[in-house]
Short mmCIF file of N, CA and C and ligand atoms in Angstrom, two decimals:
data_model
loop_
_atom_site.label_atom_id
_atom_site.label_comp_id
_atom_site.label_asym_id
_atom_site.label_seq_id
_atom_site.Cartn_x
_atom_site.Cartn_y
_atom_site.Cartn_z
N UNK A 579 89.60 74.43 79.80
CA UNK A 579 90.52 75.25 80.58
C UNK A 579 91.29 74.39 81.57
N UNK A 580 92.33 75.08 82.12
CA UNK A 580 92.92 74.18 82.33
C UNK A 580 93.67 75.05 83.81
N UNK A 581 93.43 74.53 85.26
CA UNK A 581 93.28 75.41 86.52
C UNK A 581 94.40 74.66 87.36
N UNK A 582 95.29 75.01 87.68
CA UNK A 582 96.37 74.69 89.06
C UNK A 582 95.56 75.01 90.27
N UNK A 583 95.81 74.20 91.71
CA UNK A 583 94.97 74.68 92.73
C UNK A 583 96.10 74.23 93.88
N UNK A 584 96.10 75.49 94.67
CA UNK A 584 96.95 74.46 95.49
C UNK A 584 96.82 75.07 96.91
N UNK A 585 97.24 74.79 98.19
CA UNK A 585 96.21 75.16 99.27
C UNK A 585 97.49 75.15 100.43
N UNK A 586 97.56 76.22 101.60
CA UNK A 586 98.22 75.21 102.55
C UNK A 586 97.33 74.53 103.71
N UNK A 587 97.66 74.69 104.82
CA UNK A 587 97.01 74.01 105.33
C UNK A 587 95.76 74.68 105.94
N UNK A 588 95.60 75.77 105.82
CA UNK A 588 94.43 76.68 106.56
C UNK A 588 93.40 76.47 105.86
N UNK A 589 93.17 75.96 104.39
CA UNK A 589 91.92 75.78 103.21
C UNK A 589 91.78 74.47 102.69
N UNK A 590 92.18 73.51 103.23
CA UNK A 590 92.25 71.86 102.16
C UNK A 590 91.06 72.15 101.80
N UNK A 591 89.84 72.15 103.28
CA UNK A 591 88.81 71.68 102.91
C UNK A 591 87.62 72.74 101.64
N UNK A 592 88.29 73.98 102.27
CA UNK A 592 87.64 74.71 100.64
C UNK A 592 88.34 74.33 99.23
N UNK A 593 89.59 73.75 99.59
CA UNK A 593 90.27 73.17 98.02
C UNK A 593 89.59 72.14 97.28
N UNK A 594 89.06 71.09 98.46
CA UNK A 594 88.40 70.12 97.87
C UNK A 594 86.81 70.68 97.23
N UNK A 595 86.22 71.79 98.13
CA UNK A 595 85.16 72.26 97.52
C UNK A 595 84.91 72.69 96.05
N UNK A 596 86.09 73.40 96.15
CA UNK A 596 86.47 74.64 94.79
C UNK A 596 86.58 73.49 93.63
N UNK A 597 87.58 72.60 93.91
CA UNK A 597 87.30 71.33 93.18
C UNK A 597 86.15 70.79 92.38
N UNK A 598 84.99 70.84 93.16
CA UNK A 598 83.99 70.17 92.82
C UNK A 598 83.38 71.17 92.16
N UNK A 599 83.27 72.45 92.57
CA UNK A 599 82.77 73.52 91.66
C UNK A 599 83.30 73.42 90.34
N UNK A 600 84.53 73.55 90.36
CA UNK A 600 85.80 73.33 88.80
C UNK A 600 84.95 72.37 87.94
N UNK A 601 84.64 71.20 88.17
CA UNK A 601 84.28 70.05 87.67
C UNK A 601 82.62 70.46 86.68
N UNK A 602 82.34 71.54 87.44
CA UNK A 602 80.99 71.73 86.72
C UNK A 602 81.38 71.91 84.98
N UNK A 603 82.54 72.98 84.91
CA UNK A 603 82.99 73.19 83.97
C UNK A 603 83.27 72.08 82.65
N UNK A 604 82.66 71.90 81.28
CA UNK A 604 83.33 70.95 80.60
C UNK A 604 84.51 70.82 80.33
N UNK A 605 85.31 69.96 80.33
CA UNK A 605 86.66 70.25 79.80
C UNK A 605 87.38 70.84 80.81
N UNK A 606 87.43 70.65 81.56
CA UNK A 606 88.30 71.62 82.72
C UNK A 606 89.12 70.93 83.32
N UNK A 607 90.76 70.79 83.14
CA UNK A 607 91.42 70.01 83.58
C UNK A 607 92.37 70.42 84.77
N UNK A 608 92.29 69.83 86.14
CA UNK A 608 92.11 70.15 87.13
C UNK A 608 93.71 69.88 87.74
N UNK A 609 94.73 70.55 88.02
CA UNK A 609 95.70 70.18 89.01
C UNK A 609 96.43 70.42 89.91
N UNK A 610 95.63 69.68 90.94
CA UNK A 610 96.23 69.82 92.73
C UNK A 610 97.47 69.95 93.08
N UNK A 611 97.82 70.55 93.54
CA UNK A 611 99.70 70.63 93.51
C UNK A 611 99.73 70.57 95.38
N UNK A 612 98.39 70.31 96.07
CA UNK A 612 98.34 69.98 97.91
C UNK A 612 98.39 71.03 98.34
N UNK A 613 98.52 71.35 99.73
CA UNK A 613 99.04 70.21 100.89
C UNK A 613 97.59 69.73 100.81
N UNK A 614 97.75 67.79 101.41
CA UNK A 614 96.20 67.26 101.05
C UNK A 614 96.42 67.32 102.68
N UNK A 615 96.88 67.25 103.51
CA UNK A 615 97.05 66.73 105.01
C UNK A 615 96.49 68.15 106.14
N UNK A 616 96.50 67.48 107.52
CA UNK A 616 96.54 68.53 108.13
C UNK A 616 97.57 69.60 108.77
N UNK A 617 98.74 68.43 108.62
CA UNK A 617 100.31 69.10 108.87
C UNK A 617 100.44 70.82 107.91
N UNK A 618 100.99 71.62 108.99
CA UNK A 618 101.60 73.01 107.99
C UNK A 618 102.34 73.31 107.68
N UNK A 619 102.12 73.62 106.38
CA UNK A 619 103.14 73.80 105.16
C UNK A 619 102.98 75.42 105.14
N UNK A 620 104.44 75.92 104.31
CA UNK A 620 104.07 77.12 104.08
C UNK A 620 104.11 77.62 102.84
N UNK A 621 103.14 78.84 103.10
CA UNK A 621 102.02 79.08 101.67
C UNK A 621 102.88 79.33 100.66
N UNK A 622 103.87 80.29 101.04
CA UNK A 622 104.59 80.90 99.47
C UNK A 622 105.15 79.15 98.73
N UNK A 623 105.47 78.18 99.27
CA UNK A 623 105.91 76.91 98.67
C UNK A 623 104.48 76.52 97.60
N UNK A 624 103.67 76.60 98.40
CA UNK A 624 102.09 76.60 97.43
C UNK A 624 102.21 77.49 96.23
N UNK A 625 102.66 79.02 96.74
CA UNK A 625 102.21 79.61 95.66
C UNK A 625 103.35 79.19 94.21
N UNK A 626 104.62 78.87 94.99
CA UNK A 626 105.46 78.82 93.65
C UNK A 626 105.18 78.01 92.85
N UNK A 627 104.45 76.61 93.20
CA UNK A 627 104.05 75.68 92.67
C UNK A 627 103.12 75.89 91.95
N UNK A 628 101.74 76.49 92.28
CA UNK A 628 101.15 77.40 91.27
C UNK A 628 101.12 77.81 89.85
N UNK A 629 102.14 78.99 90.71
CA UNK A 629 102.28 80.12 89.79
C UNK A 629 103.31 79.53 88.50
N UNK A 630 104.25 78.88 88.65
CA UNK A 630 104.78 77.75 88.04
C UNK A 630 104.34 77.26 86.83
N UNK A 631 102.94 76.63 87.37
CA UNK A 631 102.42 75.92 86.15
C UNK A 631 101.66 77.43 85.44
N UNK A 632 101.39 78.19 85.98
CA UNK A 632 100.81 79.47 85.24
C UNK A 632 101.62 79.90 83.92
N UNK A 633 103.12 80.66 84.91
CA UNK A 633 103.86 80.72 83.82
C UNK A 633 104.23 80.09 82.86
N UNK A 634 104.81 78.85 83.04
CA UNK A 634 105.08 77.94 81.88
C UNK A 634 103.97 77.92 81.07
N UNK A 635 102.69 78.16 80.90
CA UNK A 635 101.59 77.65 80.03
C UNK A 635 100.80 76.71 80.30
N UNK A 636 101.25 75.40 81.28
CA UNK A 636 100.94 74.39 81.70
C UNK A 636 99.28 74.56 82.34
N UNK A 637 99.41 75.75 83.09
CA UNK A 637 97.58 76.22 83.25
C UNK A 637 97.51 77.25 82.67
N UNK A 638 96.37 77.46 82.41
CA UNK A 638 95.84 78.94 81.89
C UNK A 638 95.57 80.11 83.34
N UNK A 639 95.27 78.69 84.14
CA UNK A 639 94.30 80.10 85.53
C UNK A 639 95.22 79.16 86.39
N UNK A 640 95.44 80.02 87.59
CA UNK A 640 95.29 78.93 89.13
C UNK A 640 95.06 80.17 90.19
N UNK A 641 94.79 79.08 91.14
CA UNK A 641 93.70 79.41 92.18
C UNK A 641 94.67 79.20 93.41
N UNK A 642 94.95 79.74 94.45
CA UNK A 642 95.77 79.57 95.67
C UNK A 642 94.95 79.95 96.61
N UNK A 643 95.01 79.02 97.19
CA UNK A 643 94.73 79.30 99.14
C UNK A 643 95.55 79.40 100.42
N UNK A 644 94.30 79.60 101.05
CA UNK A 644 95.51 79.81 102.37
C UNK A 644 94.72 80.17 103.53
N UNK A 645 94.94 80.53 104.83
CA UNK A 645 93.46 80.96 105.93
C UNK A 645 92.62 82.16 105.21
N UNK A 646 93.94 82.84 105.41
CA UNK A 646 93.20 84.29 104.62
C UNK A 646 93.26 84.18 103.26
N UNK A 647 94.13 84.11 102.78
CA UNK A 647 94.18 84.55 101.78
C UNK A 647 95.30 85.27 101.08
N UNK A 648 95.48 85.86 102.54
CA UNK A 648 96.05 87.18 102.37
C UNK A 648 97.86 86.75 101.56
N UNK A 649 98.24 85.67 102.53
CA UNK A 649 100.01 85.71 101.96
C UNK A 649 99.92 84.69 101.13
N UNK A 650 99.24 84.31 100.59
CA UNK A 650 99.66 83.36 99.48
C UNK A 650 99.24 84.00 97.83
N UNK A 651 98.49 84.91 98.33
CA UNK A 651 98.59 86.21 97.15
C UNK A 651 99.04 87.44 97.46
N UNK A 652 100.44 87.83 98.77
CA UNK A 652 101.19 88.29 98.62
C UNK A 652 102.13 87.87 98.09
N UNK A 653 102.62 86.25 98.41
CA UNK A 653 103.53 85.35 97.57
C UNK A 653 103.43 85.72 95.77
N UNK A 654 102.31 84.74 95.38
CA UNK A 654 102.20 84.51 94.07
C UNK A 654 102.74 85.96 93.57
N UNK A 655 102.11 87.25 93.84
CA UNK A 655 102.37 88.56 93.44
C UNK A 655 103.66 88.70 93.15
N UNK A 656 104.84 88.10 93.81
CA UNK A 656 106.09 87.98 93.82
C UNK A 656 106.31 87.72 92.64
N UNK A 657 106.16 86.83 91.93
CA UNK A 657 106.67 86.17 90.89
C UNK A 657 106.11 86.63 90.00
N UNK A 658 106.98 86.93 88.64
CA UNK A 658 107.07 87.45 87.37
C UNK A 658 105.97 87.39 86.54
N UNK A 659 105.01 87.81 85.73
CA UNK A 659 104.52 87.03 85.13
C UNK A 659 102.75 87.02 85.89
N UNK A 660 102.94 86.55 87.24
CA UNK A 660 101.46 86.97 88.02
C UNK A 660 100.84 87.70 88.25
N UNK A 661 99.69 88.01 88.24
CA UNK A 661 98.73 88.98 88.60
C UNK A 661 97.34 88.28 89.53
N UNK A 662 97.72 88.00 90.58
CA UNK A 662 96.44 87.47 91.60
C UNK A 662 96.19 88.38 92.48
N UNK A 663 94.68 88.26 92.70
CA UNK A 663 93.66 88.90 93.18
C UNK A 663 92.83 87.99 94.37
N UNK A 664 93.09 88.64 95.29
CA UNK A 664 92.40 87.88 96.82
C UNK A 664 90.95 88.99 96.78
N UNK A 665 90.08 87.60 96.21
CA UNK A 665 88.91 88.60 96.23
C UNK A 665 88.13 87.65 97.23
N UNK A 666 86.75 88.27 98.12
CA UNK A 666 85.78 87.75 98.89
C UNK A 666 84.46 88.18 98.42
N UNK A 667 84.35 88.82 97.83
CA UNK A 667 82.77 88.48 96.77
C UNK A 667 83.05 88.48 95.17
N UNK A 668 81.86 88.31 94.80
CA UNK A 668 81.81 88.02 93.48
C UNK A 668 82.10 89.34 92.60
N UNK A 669 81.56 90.72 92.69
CA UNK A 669 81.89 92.07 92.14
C UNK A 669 83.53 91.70 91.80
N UNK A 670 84.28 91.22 92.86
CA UNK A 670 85.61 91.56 92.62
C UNK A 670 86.13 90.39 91.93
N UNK A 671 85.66 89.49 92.18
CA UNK A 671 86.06 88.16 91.50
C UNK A 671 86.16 88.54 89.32
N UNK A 672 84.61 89.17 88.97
CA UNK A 672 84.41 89.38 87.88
C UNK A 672 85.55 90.87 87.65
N UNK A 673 85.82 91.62 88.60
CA UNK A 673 86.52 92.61 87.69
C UNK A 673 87.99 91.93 88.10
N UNK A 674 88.00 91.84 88.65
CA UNK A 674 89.49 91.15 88.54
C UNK A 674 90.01 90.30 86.98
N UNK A 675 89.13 89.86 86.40
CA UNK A 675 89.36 89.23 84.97
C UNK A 675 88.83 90.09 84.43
N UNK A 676 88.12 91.16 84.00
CA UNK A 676 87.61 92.03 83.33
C UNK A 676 88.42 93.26 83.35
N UNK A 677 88.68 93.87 84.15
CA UNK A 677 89.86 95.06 84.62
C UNK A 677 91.20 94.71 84.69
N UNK A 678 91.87 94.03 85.39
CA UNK A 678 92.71 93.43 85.54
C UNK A 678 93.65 91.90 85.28
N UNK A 679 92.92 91.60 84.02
CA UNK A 679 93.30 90.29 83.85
C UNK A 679 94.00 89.12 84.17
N UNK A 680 93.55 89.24 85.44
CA UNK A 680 93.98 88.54 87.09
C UNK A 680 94.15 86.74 86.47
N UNK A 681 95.60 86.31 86.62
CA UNK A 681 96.00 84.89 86.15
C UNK A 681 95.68 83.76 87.21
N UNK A 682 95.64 84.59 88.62
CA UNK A 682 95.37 83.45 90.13
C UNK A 682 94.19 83.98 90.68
N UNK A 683 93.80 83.63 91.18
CA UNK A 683 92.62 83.78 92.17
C UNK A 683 93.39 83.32 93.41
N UNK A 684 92.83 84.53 94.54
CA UNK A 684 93.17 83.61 95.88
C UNK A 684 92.28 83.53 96.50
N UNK A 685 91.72 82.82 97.76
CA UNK A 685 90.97 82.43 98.64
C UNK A 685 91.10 82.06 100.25
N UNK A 686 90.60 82.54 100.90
CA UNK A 686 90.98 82.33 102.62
C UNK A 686 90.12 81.12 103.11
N UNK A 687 90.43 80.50 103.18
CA UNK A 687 89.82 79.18 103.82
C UNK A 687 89.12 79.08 105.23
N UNK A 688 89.77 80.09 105.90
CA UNK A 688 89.19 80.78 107.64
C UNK A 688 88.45 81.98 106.98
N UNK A 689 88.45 82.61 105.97
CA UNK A 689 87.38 83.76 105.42
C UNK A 689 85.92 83.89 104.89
N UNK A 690 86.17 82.84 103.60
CA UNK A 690 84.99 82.71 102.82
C UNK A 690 84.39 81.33 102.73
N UNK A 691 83.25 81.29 103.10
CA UNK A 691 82.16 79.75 103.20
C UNK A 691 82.13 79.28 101.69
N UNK A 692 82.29 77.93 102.05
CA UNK A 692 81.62 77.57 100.47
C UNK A 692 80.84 78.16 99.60
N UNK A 693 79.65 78.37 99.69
CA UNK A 693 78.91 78.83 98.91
C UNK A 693 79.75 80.09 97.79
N UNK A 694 79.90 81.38 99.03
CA UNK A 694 80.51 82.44 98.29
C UNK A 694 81.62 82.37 97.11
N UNK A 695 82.31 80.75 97.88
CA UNK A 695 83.62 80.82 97.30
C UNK A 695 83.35 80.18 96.04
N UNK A 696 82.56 79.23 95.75
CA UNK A 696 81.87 78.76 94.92
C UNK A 696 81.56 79.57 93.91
N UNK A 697 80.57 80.81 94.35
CA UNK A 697 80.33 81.80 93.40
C UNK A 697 81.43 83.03 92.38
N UNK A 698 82.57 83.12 93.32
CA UNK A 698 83.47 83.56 93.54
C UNK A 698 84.40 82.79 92.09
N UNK A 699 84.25 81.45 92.72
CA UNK A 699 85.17 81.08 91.64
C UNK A 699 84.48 80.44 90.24
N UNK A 700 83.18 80.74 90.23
CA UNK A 700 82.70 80.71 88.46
C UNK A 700 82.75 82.11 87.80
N UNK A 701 82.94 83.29 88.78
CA UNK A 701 82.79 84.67 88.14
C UNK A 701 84.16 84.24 87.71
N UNK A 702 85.52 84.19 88.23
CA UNK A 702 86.80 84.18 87.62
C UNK A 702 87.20 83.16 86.84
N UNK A 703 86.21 82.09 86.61
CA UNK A 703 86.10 80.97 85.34
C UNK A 703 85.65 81.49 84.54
N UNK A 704 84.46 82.29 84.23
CA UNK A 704 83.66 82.64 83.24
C UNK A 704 84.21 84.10 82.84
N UNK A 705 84.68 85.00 83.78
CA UNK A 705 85.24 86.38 82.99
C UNK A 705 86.09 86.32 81.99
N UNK A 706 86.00 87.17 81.62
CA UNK A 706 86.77 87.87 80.01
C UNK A 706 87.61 89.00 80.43
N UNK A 707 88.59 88.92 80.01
CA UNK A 707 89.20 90.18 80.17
C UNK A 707 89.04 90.99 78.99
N UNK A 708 88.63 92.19 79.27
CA UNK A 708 87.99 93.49 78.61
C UNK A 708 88.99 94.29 77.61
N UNK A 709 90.13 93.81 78.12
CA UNK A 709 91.18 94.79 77.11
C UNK A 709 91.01 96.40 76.77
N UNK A 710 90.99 96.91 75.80
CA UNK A 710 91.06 98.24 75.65
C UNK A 710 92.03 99.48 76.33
N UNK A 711 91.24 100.09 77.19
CA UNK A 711 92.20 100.91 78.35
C UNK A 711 92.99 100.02 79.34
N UNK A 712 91.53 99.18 79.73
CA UNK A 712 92.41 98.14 80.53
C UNK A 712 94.02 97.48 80.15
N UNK A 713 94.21 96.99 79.29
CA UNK A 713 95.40 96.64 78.61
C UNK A 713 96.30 97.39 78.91
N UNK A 714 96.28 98.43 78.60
CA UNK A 714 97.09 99.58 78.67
C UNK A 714 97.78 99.65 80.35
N UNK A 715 96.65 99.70 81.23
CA UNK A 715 97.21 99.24 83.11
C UNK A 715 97.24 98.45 82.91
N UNK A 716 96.78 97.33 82.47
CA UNK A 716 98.26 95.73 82.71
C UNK A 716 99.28 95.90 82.34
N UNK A 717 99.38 96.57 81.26
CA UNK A 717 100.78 96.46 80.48
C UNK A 717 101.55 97.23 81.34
N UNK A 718 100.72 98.18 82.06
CA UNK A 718 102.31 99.11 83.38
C UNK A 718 102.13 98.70 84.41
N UNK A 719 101.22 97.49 84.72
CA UNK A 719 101.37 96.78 86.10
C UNK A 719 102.61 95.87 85.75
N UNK A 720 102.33 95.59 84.56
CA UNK A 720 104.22 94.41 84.06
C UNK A 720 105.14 94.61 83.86
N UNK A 721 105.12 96.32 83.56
CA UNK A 721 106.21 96.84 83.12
C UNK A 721 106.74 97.44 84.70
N UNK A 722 106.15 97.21 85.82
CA UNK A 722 107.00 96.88 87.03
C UNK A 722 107.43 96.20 87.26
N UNK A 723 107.53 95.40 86.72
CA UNK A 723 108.69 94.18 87.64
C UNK A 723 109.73 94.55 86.95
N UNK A 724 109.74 95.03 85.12
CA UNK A 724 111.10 95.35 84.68
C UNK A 724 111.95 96.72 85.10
N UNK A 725 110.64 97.95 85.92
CA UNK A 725 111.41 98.66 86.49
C UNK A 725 112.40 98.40 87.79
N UNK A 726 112.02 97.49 88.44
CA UNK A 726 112.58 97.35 90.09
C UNK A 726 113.35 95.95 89.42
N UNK A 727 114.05 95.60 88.18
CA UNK A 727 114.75 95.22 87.86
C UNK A 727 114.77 93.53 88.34
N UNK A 728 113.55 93.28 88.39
CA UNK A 728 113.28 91.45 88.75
C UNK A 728 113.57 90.46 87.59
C1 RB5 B 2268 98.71 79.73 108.53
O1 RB5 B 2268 98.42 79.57 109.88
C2 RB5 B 2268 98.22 81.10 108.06
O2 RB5 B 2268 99.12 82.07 108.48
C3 RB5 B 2268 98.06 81.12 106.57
O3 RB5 B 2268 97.15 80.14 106.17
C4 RB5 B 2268 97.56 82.40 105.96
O4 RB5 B 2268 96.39 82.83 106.58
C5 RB5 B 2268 98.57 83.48 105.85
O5 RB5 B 2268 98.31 84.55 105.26
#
């Protein structure tokens, strides 16, 4: 698999964590798109970079951070094509790829401790998306962006 990660400045240090979690994975090819520093950057620039390699194919998953969480998966949400989910436990982490076949993961860097986030981010490595009914609400969560004409 193949994961975009990219952080602003409120999460480096859970980026580098999440990192090392990623790595457990075989085959898992990993790419940082920053900020590596302590200077602040702002998040939606993270998320486009991202979401970017999402769309094109270039990743299968990516992962965005930020303090909360909160605007860098209001960002990503922006863009065509995305479906990220700012989850803080694991329940939501797994339905988010199971229900919702969630393409980003986000993460708050001032929110969730390693550990959780850790756990957090093997449920959304390892889920499946469930399809069936589900399919059916993705397919009219996408078929919004072509109503509001994006
Ligand atoms: C940056 O200070 C902070 O606003 C950002 O990391 C994030 O929490 C925004 O939602």
């Amino acid at each position: 698999m193949k994961i975009t990660i990219g952080s602003d400045h409120g999460a480096t240090e859970l980026k580098e964590e999440i990192k090392t979690v990623l790595k457990e994975f075989d085959g898992m090819e990993i790419n940082d798109v920053g900020t590596f520093g302590t200077e602040a950057v702002d998040y939606p620039d993270i998320a486009e970079k991202v979401c970017a390699d999402v769309v094109s194919g270039k990743a299968d998953r990516g992962i965005v951070l930020c303090g909360t969480g909160i605007g860098i998966s209001i960002a990503a949400n922006k863009i065509n094509g995305i479906r990220c989910a700012l989850a803080t436990d694991v329940y939501s982490a797994k339905m988010c790829r199971e229900h919702n076949d969630a393409n980003v993961l986000a993460l708050g860097g001032r929110v969730t401790g390693f550990g959780p986030a850790g756990e957090i981010v093997r449920a959304f490595v390892t889920g499946e998306f469930s399809g069936g009914r589900h399919a059916r609400r993705v397919d009219k969560i996408m078929a919004l962006q072509d109503k509001q004409g994006k």
